[in-house]
JSON list of C-alpha atoms in Angstrom, two decimals:
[
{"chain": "O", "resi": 1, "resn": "UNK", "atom": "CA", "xyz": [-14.59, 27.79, 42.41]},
{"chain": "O", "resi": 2, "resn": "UNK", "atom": "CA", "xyz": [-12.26, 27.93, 39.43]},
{"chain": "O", "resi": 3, "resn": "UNK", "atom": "CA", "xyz": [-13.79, 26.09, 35.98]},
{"chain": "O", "resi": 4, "resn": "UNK", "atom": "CA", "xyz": [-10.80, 23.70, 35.65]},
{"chain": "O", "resi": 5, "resn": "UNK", "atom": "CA", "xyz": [-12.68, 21.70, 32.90]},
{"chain": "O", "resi": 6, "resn": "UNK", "atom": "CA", "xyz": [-11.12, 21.58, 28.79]},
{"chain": "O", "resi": 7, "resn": "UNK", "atom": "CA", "xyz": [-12.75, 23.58, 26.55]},
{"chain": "O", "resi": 8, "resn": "UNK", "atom": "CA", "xyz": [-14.31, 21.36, 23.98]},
{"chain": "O", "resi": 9, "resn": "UNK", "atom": "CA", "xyz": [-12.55, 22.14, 20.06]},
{"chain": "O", "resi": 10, "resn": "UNK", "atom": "CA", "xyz": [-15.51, 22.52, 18.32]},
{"chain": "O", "resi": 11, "resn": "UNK", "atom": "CA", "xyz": [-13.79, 23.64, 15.06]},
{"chain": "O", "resi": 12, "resn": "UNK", "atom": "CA", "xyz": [-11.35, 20.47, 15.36]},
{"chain": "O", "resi": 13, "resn": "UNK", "atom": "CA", "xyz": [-8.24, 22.40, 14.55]},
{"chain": "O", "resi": 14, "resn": "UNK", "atom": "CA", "xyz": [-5.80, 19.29, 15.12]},
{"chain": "O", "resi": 15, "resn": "UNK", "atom": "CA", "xyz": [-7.89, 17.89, 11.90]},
{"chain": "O", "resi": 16, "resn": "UNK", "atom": "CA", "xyz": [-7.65, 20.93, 10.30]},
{"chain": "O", "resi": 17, "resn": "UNK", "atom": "CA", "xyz": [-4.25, 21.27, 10.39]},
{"chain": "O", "resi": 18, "resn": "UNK", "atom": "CA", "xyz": [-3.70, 17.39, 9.14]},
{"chain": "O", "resi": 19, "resn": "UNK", "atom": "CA", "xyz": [-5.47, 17.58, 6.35]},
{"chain": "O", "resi": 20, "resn": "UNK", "atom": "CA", "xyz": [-3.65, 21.23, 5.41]},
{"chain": "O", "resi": 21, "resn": "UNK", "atom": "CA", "xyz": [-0.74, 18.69, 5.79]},
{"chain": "O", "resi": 22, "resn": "UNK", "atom": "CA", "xyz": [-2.22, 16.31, 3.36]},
{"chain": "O", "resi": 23, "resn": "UNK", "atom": "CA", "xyz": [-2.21, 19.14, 1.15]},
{"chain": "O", "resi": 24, "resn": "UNK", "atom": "CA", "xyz": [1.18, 19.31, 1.00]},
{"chain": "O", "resi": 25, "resn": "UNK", "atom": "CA", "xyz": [1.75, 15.98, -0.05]},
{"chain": "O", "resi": 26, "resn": "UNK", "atom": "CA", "xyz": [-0.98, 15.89, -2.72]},
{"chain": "O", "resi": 27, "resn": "UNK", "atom": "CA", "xyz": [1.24, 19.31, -3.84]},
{"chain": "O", "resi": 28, "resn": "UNK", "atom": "CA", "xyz": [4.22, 17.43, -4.24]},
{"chain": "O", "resi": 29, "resn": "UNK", "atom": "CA", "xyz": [2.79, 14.54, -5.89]},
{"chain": "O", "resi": 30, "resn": "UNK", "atom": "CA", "xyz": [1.34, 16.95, -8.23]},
{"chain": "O", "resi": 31, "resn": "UNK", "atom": "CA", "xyz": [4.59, 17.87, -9.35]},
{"chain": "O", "resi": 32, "resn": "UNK", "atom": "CA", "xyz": [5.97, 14.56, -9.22]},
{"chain": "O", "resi": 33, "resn": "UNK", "atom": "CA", "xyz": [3.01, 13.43, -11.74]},
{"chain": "O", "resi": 34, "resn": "UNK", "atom": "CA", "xyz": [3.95, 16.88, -14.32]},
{"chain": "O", "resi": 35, "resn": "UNK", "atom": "CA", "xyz": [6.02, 15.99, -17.30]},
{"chain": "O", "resi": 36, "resn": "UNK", "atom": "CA", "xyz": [9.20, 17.05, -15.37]},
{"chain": "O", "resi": 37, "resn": "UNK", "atom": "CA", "xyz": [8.57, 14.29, -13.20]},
{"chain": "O", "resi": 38, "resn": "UNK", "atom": "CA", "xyz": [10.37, 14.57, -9.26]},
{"chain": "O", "resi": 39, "resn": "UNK", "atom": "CA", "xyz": [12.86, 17.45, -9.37]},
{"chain": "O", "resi": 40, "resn": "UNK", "atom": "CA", "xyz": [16.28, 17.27, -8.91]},
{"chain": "O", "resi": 41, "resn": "UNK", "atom": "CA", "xyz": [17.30, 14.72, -6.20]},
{"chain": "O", "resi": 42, "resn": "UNK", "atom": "CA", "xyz": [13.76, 14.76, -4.44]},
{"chain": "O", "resi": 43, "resn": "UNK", "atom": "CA", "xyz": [12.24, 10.72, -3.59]},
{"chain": "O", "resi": 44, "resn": "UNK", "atom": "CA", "xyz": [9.31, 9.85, -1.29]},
{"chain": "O", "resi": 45, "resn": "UNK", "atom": "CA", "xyz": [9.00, 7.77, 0.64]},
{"chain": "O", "resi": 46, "resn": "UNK", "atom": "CA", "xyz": [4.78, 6.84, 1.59]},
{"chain": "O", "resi": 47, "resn": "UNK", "atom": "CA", "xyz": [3.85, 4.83, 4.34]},
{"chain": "O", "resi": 48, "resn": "UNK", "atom": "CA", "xyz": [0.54, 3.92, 4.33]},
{"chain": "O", "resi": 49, "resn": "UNK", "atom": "CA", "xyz": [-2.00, 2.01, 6.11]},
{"chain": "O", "resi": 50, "resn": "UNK", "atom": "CA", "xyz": [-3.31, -1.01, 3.78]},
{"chain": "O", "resi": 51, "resn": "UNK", "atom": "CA", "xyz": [-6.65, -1.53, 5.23]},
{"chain": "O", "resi": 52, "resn": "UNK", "atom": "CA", "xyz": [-7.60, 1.97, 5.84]},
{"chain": "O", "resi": 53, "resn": "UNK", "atom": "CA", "xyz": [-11.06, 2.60, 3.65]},
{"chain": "O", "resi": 54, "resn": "UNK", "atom": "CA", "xyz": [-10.27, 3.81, 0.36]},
{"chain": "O", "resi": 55, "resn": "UNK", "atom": "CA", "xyz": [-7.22, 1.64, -0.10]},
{"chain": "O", "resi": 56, "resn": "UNK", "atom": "CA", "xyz": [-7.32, -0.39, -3.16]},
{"chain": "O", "resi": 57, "resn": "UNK", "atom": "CA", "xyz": [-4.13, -2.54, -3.12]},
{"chain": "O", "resi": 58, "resn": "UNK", "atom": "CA", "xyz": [-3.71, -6.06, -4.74]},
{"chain": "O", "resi": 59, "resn": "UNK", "atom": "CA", "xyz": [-4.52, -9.13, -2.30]},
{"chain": "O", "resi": 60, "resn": "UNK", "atom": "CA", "xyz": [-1.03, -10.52, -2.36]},
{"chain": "O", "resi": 61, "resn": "UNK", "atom": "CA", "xyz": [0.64, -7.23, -1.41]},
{"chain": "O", "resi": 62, "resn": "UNK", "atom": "CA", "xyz": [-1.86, -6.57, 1.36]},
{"chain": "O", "resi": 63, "resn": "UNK", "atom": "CA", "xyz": [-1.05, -10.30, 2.38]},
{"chain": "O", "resi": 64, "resn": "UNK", "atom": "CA", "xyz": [2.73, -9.09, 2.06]},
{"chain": "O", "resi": 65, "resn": "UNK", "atom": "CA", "xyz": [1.88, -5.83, 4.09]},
{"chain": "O", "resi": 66, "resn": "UNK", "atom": "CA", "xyz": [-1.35, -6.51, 6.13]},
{"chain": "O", "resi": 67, "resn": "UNK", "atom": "CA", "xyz": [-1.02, -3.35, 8.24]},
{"chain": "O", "resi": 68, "resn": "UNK", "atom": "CA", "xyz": [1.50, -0.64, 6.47]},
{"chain": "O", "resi": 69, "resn": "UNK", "atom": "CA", "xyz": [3.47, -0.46, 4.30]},
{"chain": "O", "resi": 70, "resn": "UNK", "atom": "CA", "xyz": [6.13, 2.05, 2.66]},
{"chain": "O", "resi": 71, "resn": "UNK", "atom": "CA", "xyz": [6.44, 2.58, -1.14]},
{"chain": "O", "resi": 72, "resn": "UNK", "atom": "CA", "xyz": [9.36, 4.72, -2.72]},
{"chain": "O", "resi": 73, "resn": "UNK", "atom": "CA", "xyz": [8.80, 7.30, -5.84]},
{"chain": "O", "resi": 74, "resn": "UNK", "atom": "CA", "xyz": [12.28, 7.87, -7.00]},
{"chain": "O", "resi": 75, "resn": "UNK", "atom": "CA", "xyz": [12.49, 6.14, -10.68]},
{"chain": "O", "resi": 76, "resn": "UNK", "atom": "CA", "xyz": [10.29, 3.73, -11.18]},
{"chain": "O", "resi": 77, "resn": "UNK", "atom": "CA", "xyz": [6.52, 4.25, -11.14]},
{"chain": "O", "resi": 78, "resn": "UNK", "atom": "CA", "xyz": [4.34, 4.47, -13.72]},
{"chain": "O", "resi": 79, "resn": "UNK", "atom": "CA", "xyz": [0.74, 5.95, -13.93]},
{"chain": "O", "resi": 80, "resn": "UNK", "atom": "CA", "xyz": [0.94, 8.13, -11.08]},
{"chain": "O", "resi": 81, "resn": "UNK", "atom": "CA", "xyz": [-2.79, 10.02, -10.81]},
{"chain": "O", "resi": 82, "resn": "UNK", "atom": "CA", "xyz": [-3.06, 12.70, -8.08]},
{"chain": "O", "resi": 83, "resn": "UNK", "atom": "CA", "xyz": [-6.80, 13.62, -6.95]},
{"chain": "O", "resi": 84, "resn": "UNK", "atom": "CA", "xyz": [-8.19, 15.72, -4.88]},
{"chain": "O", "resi": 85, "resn": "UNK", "atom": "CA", "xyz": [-8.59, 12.75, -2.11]},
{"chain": "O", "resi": 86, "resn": "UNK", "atom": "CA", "xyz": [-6.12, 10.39, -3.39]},
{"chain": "O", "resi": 87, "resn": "UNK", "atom": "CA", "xyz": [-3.45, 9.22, -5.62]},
{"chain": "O", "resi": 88, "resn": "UNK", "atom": "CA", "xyz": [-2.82, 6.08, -7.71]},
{"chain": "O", "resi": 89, "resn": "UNK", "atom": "CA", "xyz": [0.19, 4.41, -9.00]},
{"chain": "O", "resi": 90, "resn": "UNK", "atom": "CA", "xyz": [2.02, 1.21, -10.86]},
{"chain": "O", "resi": 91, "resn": "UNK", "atom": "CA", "xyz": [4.62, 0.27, -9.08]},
{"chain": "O", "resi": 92, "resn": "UNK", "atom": "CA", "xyz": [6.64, -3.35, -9.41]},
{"chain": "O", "resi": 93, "resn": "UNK", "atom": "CA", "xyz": [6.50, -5.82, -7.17]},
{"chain": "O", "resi": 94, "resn": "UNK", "atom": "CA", "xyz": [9.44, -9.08, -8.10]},
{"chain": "O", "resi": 95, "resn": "UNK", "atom": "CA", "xyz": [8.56, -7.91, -11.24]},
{"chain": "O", "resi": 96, "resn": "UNK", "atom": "CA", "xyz": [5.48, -7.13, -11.59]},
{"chain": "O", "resi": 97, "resn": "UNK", "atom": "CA", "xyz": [3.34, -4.57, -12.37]},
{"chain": "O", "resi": 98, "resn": "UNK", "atom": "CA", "xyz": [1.05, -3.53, -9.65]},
{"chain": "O", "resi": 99, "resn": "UNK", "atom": "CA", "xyz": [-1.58, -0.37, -9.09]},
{"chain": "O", "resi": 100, "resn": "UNK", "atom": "CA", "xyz": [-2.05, 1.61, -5.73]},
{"chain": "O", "resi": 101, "resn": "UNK", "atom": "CA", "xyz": [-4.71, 3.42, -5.09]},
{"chain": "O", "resi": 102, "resn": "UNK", "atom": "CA", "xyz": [-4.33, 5.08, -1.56]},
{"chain": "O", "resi": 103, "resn": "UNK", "atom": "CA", "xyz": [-6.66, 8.22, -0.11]},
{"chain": "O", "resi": 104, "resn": "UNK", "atom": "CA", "xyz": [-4.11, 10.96, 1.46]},
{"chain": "O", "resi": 105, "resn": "UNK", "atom": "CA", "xyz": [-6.40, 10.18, 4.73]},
{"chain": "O", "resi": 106, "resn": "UNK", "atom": "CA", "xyz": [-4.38, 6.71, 4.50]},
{"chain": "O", "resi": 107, "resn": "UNK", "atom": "CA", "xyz": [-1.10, 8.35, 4.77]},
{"chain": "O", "resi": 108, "resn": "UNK", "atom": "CA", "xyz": [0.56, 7.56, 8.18]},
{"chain": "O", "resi": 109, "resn": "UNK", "atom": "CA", "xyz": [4.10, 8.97, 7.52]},
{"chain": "O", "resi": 110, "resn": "UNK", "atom": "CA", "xyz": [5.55, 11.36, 3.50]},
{"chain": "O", "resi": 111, "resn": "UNK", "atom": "CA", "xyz": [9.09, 11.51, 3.99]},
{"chain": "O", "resi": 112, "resn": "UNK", "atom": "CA", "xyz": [11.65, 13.07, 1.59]},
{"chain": "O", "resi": 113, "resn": "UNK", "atom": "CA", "xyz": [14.93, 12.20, 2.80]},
{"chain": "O", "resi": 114, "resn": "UNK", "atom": "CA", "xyz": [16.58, 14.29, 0.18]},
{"chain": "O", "resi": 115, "resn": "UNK", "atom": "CA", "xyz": [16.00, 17.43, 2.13]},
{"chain": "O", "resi": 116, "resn": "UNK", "atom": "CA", "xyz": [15.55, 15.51, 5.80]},
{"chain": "O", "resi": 117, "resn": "UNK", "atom": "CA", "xyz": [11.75, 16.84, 5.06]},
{"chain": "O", "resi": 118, "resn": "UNK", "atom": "CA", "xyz": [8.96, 14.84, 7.35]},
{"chain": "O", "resi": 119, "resn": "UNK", "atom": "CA", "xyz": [5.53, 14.71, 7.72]},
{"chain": "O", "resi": 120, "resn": "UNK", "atom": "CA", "xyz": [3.53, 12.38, 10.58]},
{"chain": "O", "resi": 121, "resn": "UNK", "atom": "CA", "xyz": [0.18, 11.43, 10.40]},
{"chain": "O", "resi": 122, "resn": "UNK", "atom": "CA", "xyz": [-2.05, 10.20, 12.96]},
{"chain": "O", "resi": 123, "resn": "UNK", "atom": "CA", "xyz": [-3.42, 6.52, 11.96]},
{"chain": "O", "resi": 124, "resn": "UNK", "atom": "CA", "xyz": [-6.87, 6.58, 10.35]},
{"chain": "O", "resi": 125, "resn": "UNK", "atom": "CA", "xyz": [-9.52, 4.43, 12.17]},
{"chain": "O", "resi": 126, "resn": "UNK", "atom": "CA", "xyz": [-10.29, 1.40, 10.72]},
{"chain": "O", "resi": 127, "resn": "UNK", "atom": "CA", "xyz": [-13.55, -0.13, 11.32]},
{"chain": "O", "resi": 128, "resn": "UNK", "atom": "CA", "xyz": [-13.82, -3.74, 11.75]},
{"chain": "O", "resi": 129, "resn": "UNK", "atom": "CA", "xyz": [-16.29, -3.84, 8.89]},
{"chain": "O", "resi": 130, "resn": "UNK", "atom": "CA", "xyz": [-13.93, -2.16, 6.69]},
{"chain": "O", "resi": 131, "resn": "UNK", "atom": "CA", "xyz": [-11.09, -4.77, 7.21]},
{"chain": "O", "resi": 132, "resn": "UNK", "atom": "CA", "xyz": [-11.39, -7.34, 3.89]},
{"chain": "O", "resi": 133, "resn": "UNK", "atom": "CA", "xyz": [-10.56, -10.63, 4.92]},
{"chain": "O", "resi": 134, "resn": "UNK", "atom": "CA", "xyz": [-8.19, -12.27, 2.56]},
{"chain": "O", "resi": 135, "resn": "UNK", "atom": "CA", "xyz": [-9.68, -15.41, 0.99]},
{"chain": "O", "resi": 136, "resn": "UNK", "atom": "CA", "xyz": [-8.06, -18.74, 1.93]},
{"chain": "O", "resi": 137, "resn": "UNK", "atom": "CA", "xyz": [-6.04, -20.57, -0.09]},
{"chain": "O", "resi": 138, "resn": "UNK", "atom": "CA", "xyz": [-7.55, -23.24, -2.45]},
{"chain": "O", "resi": 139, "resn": "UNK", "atom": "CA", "xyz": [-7.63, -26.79, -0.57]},
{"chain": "O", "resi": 140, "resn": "UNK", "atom": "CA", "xyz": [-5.90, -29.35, -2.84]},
{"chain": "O", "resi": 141, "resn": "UNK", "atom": "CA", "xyz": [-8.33, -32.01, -2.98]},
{"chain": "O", "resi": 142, "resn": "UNK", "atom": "CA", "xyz": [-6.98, -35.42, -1.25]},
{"chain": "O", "resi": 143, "resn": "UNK", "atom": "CA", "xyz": [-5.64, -38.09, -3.33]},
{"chain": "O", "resi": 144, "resn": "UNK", "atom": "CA", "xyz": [-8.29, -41.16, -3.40]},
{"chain": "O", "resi": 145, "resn": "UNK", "atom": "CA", "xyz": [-7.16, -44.26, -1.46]},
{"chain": "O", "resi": 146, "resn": "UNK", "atom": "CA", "xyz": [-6.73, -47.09, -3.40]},
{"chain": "O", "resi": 147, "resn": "UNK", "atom": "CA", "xyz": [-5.37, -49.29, -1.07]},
{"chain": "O", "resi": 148, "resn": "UNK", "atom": "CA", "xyz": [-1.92, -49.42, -2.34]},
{"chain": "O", "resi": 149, "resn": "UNK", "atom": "CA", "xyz": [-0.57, -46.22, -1.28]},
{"chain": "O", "resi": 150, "resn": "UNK", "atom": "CA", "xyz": [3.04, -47.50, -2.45]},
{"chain": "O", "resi": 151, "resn": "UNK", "atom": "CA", "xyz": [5.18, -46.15, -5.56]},
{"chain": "O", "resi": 152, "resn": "UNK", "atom": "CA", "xyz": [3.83, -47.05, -9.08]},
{"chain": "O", "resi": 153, "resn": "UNK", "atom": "CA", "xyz": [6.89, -48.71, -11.22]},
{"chain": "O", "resi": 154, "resn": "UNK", "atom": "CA", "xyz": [6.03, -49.08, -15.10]},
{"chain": "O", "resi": 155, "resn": "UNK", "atom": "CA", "xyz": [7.64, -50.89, -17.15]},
{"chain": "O", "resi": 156, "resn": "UNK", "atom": "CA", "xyz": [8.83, -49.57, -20.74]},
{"chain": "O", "resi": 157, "resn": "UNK", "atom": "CA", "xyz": [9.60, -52.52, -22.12]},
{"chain": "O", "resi": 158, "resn": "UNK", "atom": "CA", "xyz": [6.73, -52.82, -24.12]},
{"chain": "O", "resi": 159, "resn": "UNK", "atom": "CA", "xyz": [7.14, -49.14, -25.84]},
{"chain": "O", "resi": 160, "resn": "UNK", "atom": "CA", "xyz": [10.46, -50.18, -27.05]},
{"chain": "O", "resi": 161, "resn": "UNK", "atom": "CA", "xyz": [11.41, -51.18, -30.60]},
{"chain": "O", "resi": 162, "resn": "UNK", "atom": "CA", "xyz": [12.87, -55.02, -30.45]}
]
């Protein structure tokens, strides 16, 4: 009788070879972060989950983006810090400055379309525990009833010179 059963991966070389991929990324963020800045026509384009652990991303982008979302390096970003497990940068949102801070574990998709260049991720899990709940918005307390609910009308009269 023939063993038809899958050998078990013990050495996990699908993770392996992600997070060699990873590398490649943090690599080119490395350069992007030097002096020279991006070279020549090179742009990125991240997609990211924002809820994986790790993420730090303002509460009214996540509420923007609850699951992914895809941020550009071309011209505009400030700030841009490349670690050994993640990277951090300012980018503007209508305006505004903004800071990312996003593990390369997070990374779901690096594209550089400048050279049709592609790399795909596998989603990180998120636990439930790990997903922030964004806090509900203020309640505007209720007007109290006076009984006339109708339109005030003042009069100006008596404010006026005679």
């Amino acid at each position: 009788m023939a063993d038809d059963a899958q050998p078990i991966d013990e050495m996990q070389y699908e993770k392996l070879a992600q997070d060699a991929l990873r590398g490649v990324i943090r690599a080119a963020l490395e350069r992007a972060a030097s002096p020279q800045g991006i070279p020549g026509a090179h742009h990125f384009y991240i997609t990211f989950k924002t809820r994986a652990p790790g993420v730090s991303v303002p509460p009214d982008v996540v509420a923007k983006y609850p699951d992914e979302m895809t941020v550009v390096l071309q011209h505009q970003y400030w700030d841009l810090a490349v670690e050994h497990d993640l990277f951090s940068v300012m980018l503007k949102f209508g305006g505004m400055p903004k800071v990312l801070t996003v593990p390369y574990n997070a990374v779901t998709r690096f594209y550089d379309p400048s050279v049709q260049f592609l790399l795909q991720f596998e989603a990180p899990e998120i636990a439930p525990q790990t997903v922030a709940e964004l806090p509900a918005p203020p309640k505007r307390p209720e007007p109290a009833a006076t009984g006339d609910e109708g339109p005030k009308v003042v009069s100006l009269d008596q404010f006026r010179k005679k």
